[in-house]
Tab-separated table of C-alpha atoms in Angstrom:
chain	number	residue	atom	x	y	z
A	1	UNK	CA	-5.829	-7.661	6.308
A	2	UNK	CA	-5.521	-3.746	5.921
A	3	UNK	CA	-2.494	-3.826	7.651
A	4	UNK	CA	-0.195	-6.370	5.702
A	5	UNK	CA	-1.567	-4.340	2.830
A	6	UNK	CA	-0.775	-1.279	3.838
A	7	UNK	CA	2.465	-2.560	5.077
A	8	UNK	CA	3.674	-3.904	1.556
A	9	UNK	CA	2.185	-0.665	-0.333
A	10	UNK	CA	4.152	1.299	1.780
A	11	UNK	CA	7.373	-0.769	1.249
A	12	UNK	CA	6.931	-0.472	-2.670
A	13	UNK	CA	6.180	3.111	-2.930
A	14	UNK	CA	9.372	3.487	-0.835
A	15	UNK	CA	11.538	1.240	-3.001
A	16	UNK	CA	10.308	2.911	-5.947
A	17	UNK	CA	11.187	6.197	-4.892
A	18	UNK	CA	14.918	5.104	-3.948
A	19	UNK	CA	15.220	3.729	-7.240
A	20	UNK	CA	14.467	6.862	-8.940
A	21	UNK	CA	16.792	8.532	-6.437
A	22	UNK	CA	19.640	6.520	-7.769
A	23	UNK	CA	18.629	6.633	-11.064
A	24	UNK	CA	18.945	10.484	-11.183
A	25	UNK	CA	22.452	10.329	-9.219
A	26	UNK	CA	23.612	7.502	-11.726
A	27	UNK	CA	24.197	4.391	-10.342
A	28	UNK	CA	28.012	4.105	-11.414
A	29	UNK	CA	28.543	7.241	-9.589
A	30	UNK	CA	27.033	6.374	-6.397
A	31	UNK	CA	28.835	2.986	-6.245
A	32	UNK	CA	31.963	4.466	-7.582
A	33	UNK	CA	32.238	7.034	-3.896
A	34	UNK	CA	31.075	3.910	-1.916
A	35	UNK	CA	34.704	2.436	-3.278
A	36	UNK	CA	36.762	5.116	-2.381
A	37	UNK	CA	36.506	3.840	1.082
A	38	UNK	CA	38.906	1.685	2.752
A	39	UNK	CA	37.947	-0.859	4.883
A	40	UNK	CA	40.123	0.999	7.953
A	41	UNK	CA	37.153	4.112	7.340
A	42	UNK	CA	34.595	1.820	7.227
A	43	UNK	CA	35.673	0.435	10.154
A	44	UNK	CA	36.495	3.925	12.074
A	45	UNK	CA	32.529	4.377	11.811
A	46	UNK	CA	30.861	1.390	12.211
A	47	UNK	CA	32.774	1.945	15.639
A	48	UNK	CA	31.456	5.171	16.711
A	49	UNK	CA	28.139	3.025	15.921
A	50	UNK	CA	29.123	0.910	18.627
A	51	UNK	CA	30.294	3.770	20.762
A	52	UNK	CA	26.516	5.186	20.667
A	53	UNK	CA	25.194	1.975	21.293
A	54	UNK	CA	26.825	1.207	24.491
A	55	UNK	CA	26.168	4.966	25.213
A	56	UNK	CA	22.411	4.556	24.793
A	57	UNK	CA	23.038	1.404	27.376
A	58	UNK	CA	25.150	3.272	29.431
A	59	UNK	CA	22.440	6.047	29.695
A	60	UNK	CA	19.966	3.172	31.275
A	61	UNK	CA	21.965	2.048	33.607
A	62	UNK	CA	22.349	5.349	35.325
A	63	UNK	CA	18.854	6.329	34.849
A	64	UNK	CA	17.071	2.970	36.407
A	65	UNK	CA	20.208	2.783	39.548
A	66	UNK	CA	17.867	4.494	42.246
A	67	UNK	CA	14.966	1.939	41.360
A	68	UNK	CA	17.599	-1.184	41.935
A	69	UNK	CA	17.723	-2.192	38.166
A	70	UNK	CA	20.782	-5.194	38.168
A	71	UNK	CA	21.623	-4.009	34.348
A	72	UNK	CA	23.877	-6.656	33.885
A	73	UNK	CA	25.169	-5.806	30.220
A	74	UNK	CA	24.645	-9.555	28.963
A	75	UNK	CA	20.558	-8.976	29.398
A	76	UNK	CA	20.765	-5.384	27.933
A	77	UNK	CA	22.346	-6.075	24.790
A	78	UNK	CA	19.403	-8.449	23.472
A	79	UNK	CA	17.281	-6.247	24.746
A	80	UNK	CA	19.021	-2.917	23.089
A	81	UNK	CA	19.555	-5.291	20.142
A	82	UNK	CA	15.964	-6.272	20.211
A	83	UNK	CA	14.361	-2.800	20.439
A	84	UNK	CA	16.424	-1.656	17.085
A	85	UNK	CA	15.328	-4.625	15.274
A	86	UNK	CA	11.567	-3.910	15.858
A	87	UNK	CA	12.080	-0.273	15.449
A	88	UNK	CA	13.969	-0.300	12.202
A	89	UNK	CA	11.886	-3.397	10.764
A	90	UNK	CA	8.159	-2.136	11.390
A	91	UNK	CA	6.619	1.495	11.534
A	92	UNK	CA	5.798	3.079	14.327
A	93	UNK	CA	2.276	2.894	13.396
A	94	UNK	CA	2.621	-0.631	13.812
A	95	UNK	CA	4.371	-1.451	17.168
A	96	UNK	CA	6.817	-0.047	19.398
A	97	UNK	CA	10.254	-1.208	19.802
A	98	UNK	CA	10.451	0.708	23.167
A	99	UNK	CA	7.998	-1.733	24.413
A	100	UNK	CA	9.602	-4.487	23.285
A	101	UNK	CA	12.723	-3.449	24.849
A	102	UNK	CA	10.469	-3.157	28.119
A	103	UNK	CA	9.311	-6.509	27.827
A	104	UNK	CA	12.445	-8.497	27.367
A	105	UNK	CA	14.220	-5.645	30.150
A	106	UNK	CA	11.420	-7.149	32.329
A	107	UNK	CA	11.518	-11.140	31.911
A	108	UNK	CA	15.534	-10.446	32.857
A	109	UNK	CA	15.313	-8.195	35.608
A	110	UNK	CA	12.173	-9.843	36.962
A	111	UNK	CA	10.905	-5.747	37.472
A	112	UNK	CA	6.938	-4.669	37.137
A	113	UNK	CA	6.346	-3.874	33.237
A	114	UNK	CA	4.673	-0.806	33.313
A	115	UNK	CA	7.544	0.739	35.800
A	116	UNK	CA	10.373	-0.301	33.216
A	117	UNK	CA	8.250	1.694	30.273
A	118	UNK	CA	7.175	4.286	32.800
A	119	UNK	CA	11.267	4.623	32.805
A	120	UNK	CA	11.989	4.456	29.310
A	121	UNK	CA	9.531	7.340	28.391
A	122	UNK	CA	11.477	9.279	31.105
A	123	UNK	CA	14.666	7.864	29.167
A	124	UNK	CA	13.050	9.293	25.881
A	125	UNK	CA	11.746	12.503	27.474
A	126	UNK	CA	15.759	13.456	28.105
A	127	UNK	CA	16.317	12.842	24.525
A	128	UNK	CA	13.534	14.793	23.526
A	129	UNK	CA	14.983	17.670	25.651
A	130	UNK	CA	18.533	16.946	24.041
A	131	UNK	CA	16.680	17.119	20.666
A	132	UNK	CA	14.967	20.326	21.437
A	133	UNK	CA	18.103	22.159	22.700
A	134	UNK	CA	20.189	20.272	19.061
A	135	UNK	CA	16.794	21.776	17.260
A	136	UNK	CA	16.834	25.258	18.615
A	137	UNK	CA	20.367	25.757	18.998
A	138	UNK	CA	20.192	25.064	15.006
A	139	UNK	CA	17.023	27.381	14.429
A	140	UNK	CA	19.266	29.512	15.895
A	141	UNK	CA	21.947	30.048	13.830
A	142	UNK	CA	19.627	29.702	11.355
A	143	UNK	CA	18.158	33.195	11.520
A	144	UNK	CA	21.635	34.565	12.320
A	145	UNK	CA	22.772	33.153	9.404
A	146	UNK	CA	19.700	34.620	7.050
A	147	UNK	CA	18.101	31.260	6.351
A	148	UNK	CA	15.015	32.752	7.403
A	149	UNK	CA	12.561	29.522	6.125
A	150	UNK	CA	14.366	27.143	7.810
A	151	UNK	CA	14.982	29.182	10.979
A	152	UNK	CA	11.763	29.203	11.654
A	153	UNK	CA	10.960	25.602	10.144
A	154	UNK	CA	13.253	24.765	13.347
A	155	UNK	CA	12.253	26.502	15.748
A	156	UNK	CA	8.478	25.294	14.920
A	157	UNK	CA	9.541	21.830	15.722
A	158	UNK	CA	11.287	22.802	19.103
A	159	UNK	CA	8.069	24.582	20.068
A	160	UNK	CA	6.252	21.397	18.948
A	161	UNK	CA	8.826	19.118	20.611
A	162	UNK	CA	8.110	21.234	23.906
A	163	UNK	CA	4.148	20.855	24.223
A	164	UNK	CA	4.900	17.090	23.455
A	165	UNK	CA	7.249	16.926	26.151
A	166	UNK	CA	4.607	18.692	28.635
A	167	UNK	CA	2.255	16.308	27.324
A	168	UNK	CA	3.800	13.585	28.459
A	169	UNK	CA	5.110	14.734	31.458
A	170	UNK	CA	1.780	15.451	32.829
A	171	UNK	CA	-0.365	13.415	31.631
A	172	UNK	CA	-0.920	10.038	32.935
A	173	UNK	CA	-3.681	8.937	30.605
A	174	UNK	CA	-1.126	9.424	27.797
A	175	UNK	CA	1.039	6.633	29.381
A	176	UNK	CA	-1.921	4.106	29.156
A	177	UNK	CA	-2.652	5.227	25.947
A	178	UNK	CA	0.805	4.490	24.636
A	179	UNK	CA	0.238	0.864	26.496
A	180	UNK	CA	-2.537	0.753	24.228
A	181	UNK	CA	-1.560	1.369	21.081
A	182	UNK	CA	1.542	-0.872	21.135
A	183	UNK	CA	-0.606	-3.751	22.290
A	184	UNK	CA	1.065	-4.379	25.832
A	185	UNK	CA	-1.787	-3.882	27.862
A	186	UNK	CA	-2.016	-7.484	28.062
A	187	UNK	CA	1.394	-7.826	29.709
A	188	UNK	CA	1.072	-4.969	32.105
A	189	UNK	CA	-2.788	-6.586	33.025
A	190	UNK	CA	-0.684	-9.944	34.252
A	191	UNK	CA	0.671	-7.891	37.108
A	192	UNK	CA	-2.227	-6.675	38.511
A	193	UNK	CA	-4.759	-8.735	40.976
A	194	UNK	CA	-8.353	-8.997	40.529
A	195	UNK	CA	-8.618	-6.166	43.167
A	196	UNK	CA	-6.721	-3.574	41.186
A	197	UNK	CA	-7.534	-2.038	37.924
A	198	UNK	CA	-4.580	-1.355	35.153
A	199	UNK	CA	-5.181	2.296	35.534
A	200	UNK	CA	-4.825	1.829	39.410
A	201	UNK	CA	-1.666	0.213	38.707
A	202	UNK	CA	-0.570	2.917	36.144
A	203	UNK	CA	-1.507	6.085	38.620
A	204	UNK	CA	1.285	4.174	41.117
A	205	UNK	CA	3.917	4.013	38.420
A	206	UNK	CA	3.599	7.180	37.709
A	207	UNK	CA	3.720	8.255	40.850
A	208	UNK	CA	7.006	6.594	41.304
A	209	UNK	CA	8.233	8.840	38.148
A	210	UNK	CA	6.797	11.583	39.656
A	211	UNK	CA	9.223	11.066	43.156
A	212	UNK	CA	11.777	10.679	40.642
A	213	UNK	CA	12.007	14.100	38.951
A	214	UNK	CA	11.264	15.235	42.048
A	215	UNK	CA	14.133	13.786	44.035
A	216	UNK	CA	16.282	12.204	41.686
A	217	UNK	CA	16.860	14.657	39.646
A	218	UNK	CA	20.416	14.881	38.639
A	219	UNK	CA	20.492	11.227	36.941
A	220	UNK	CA	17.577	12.827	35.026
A	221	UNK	CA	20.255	15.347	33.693
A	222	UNK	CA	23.360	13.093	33.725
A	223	UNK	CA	20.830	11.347	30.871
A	224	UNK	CA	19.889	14.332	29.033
A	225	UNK	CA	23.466	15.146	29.151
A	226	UNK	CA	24.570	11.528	27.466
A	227	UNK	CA	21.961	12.343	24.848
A	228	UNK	CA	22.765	14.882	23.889
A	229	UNK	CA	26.514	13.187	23.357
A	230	UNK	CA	24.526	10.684	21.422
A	231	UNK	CA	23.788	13.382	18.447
A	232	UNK	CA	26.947	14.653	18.494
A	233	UNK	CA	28.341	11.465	17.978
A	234	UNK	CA	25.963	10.871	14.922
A	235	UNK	CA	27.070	13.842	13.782
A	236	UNK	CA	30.609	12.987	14.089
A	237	UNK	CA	29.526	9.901	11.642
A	238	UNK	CA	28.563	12.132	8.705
A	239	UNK	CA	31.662	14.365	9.131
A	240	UNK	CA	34.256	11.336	9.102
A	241	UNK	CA	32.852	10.158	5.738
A	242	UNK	CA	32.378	13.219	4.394
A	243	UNK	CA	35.997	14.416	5.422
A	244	UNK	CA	36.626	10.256	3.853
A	245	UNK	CA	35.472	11.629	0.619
A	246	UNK	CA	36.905	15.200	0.171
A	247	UNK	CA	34.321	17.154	1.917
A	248	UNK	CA	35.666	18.962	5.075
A	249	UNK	CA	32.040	20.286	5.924
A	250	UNK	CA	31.249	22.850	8.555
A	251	UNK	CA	29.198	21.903	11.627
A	252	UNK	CA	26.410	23.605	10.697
A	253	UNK	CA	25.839	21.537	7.331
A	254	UNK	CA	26.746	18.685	9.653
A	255	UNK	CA	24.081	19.723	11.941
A	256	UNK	CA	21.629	20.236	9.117
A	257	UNK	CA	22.174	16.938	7.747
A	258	UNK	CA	21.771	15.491	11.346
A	259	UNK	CA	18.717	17.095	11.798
A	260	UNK	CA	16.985	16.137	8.097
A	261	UNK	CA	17.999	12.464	9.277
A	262	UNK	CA	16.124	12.397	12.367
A	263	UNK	CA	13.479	14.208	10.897
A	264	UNK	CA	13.276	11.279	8.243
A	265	UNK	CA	12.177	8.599	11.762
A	266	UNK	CA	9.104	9.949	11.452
A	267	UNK	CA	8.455	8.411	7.794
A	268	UNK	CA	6.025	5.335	8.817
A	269	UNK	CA	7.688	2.841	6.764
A	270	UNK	CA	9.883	-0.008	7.495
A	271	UNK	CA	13.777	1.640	9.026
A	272	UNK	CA	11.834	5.090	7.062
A	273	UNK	CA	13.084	3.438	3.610
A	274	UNK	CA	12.728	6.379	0.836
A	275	UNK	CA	12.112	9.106	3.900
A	276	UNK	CA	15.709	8.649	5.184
A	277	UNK	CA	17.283	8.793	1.152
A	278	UNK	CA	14.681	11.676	0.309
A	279	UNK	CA	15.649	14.021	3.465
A	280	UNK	CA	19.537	13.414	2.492
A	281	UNK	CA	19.100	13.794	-1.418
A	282	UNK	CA	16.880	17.277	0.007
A	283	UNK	CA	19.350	18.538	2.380
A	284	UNK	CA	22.588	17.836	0.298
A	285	UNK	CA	21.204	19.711	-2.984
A	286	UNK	CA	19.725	22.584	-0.548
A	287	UNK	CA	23.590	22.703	0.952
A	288	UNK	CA	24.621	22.193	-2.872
A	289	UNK	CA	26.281	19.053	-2.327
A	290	UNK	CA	25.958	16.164	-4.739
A	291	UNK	CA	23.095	13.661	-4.862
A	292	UNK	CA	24.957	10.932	-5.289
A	293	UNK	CA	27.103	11.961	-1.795
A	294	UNK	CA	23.580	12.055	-0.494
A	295	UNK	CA	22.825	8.527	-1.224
A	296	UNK	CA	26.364	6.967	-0.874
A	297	UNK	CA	25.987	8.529	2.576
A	298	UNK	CA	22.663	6.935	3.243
A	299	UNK	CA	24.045	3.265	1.800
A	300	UNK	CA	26.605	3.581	4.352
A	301	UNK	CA	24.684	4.184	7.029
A	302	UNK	CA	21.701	2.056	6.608
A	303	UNK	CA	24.449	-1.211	5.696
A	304	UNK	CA	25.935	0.110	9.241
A	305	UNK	CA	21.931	-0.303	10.795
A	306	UNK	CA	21.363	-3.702	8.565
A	307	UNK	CA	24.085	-5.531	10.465
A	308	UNK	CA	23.117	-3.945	14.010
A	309	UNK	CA	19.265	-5.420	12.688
A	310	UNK	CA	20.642	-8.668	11.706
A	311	UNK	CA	22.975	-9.483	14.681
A	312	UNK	CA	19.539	-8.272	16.981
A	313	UNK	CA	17.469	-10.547	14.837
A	314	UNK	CA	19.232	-13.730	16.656
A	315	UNK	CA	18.714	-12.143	19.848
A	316	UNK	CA	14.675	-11.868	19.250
A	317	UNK	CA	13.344	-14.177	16.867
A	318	UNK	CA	12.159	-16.466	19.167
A	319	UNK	CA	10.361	-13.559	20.615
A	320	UNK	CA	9.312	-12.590	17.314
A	321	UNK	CA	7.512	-15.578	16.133
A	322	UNK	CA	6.066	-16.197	19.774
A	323	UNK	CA	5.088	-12.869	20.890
A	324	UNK	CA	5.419	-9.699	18.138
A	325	UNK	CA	4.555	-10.879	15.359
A	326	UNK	CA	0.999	-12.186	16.289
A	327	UNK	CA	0.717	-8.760	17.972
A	328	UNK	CA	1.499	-6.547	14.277
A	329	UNK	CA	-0.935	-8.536	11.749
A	330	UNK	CA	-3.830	-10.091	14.208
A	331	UNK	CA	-7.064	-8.622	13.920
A	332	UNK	CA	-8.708	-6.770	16.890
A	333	UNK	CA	-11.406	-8.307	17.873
A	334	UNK	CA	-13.570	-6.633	21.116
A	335	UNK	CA	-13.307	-8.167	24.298
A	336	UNK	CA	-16.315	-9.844	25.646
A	337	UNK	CA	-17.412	-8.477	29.020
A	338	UNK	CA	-17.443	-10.648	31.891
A	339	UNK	CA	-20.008	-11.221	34.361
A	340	UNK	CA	-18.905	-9.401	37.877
């Protein structure tokens, strides 16, 4: 099909393009300052990966405690672990591994579907605010500092990070359009009777978020607060390897390269392969840093992602073959209309 073709394109322009990456940083040299690390520094940040990781749980449990979530840690960490996988293995464009994490969050906590997604976009919504304060706070200093282009570049994606914010914050028709487009309308349809509609059952939900910003407000910024903990700590993972190599960088250039790497999610191909190495080889030679730093940096990181992926993918396969995967490649055929 179109997809699995445009899924495999994508994945060999994107290979291609890391490969002349490393070809114009020299392979010896790139693998040379991936061998200056010890196993001790290695180890010192693959643990602030866990850190963030049982942050990002720790951040759900607080959020969903007013709607009487159990979040017994056991069921979130297949379900954390589950989300990444799909995330970093398939592009957005694809399917989402928010749902996913909905879905399995569901089946353990025995909760409707659509209120445990309605909840995670209200989880991603205070990251999105965390973002747009990292983002501005960045534009900035930006302008203060004279780098005029990217100043403004910044500030252009808070204003743009603000209207989507609004958007989905008000919006209830975006909510069943996001159902849509990752495919679990089918789920959330399961929970409804034949007297209901899905929309009927949506409008509820999101009435229920609704009471929640309203009246529950402060674990709404206790989470935007913990994300915004959650950069920092990224950022703390560039600086230790940096500082691991002989760069003691200042955190602006840590912040720059933070923000490049986020800004590399939004490449639609499979964990952004050539997006994430092409935003660090850009921002590194703009900072004039080395290349090769750039992409020993990016090794480092993605190998620390790979094994998060790979542990996950025990977690989820049976969920995979079952469930996902028909749900990425199948064709869409219409629905027939039934006779009322």
């Amino acid at each position: 099909s179109k997809k699995i073709f445009l899924f495999f394109i994508s994945i060999f322009l994107s290979l291609v393009f890391v490969i002349y990456l490393f070809y114009q940083a020299g392979f010896k040299k790139v693998f040379k300052i991936l061998f200056l690390l010890s196993w001790w520094q290695m180890l010192a940040v693959f643990l602030i990966e866990i850190l963030i990781f049982l942050l990002l749980i720790k951040k759900w449990q607080i959020l969903t405690r007013p709607y009487g979530y159990k979040n017994r840690i056991k069921k979130l960490i297949p379900a954390f672990l589950g989300k990444r996988v799909i995330s970093y293995l398939t592009p957005i464009m694809y399917v989402g591994g928010e749902g996913f994490k909905a879905y399995l969050i569901k089946k353990s906590e025995e909760k409707s579907f659509i209120q445990t997604f309605g909840l995670i976009i209200v989880d991603r919504i205070a990251e999105g605010i965390a973002l747009l304060f990292f983002l501005a706070l960045g534009g900035i200093i930006s302008l203060l500092a004279g780098a005029y282009i990217l100043g403004f570049f910044l500030i252009l994606i808070s204003l743009g990070l603000i209207i989507l914010i609004i958007v989905f914050s008000r919006l209830p028709n975006i909510f069943y359009l996001l159902i849509k487009i990752f495919k679990f309308h089918k789920i959330a349809k399961q929970e409804i009777n034949e007297h209901r509609t899905l929309q009927e059952k949506i409008d509820e939900e999101i009435n229920l978020i609704k009471d929640f910003f309203q009246k529950r407000r402060k674990y709404f910024n206790l989470d935007v607060l913990l994300s915004f903990f959650y950069i920092l700590f990224a950022c703390s993972q560039i600086y230790l390897l940096m500082s691991f190599w002989g760069h003691r960088l200042y955190f602006f250039k840590i912040y720059l390269i933070r923000t490049f790497g986020i800004l590399a999610g939004l490449v639609p191909t499979p964990g952004s392969l050539g997006g994430f190495e092409g935003a660090m080889a850009f921002i590194f030679m703009t900072l004039n840093l080395n290349l090769e730093h750039a992409l020993s940096l990016s090794l480092v990181i993605r190998f620390i992602q790979l094994i998060f992926v790979a542990i996950g993918i025990f977690f989820v396969i049976p969920y995979l073959t079952k469930f996902i995967i028909p749900l990425i490649f199948r064709n869409n055929k219409p629905e027939k209309p039934t006779n009322s």
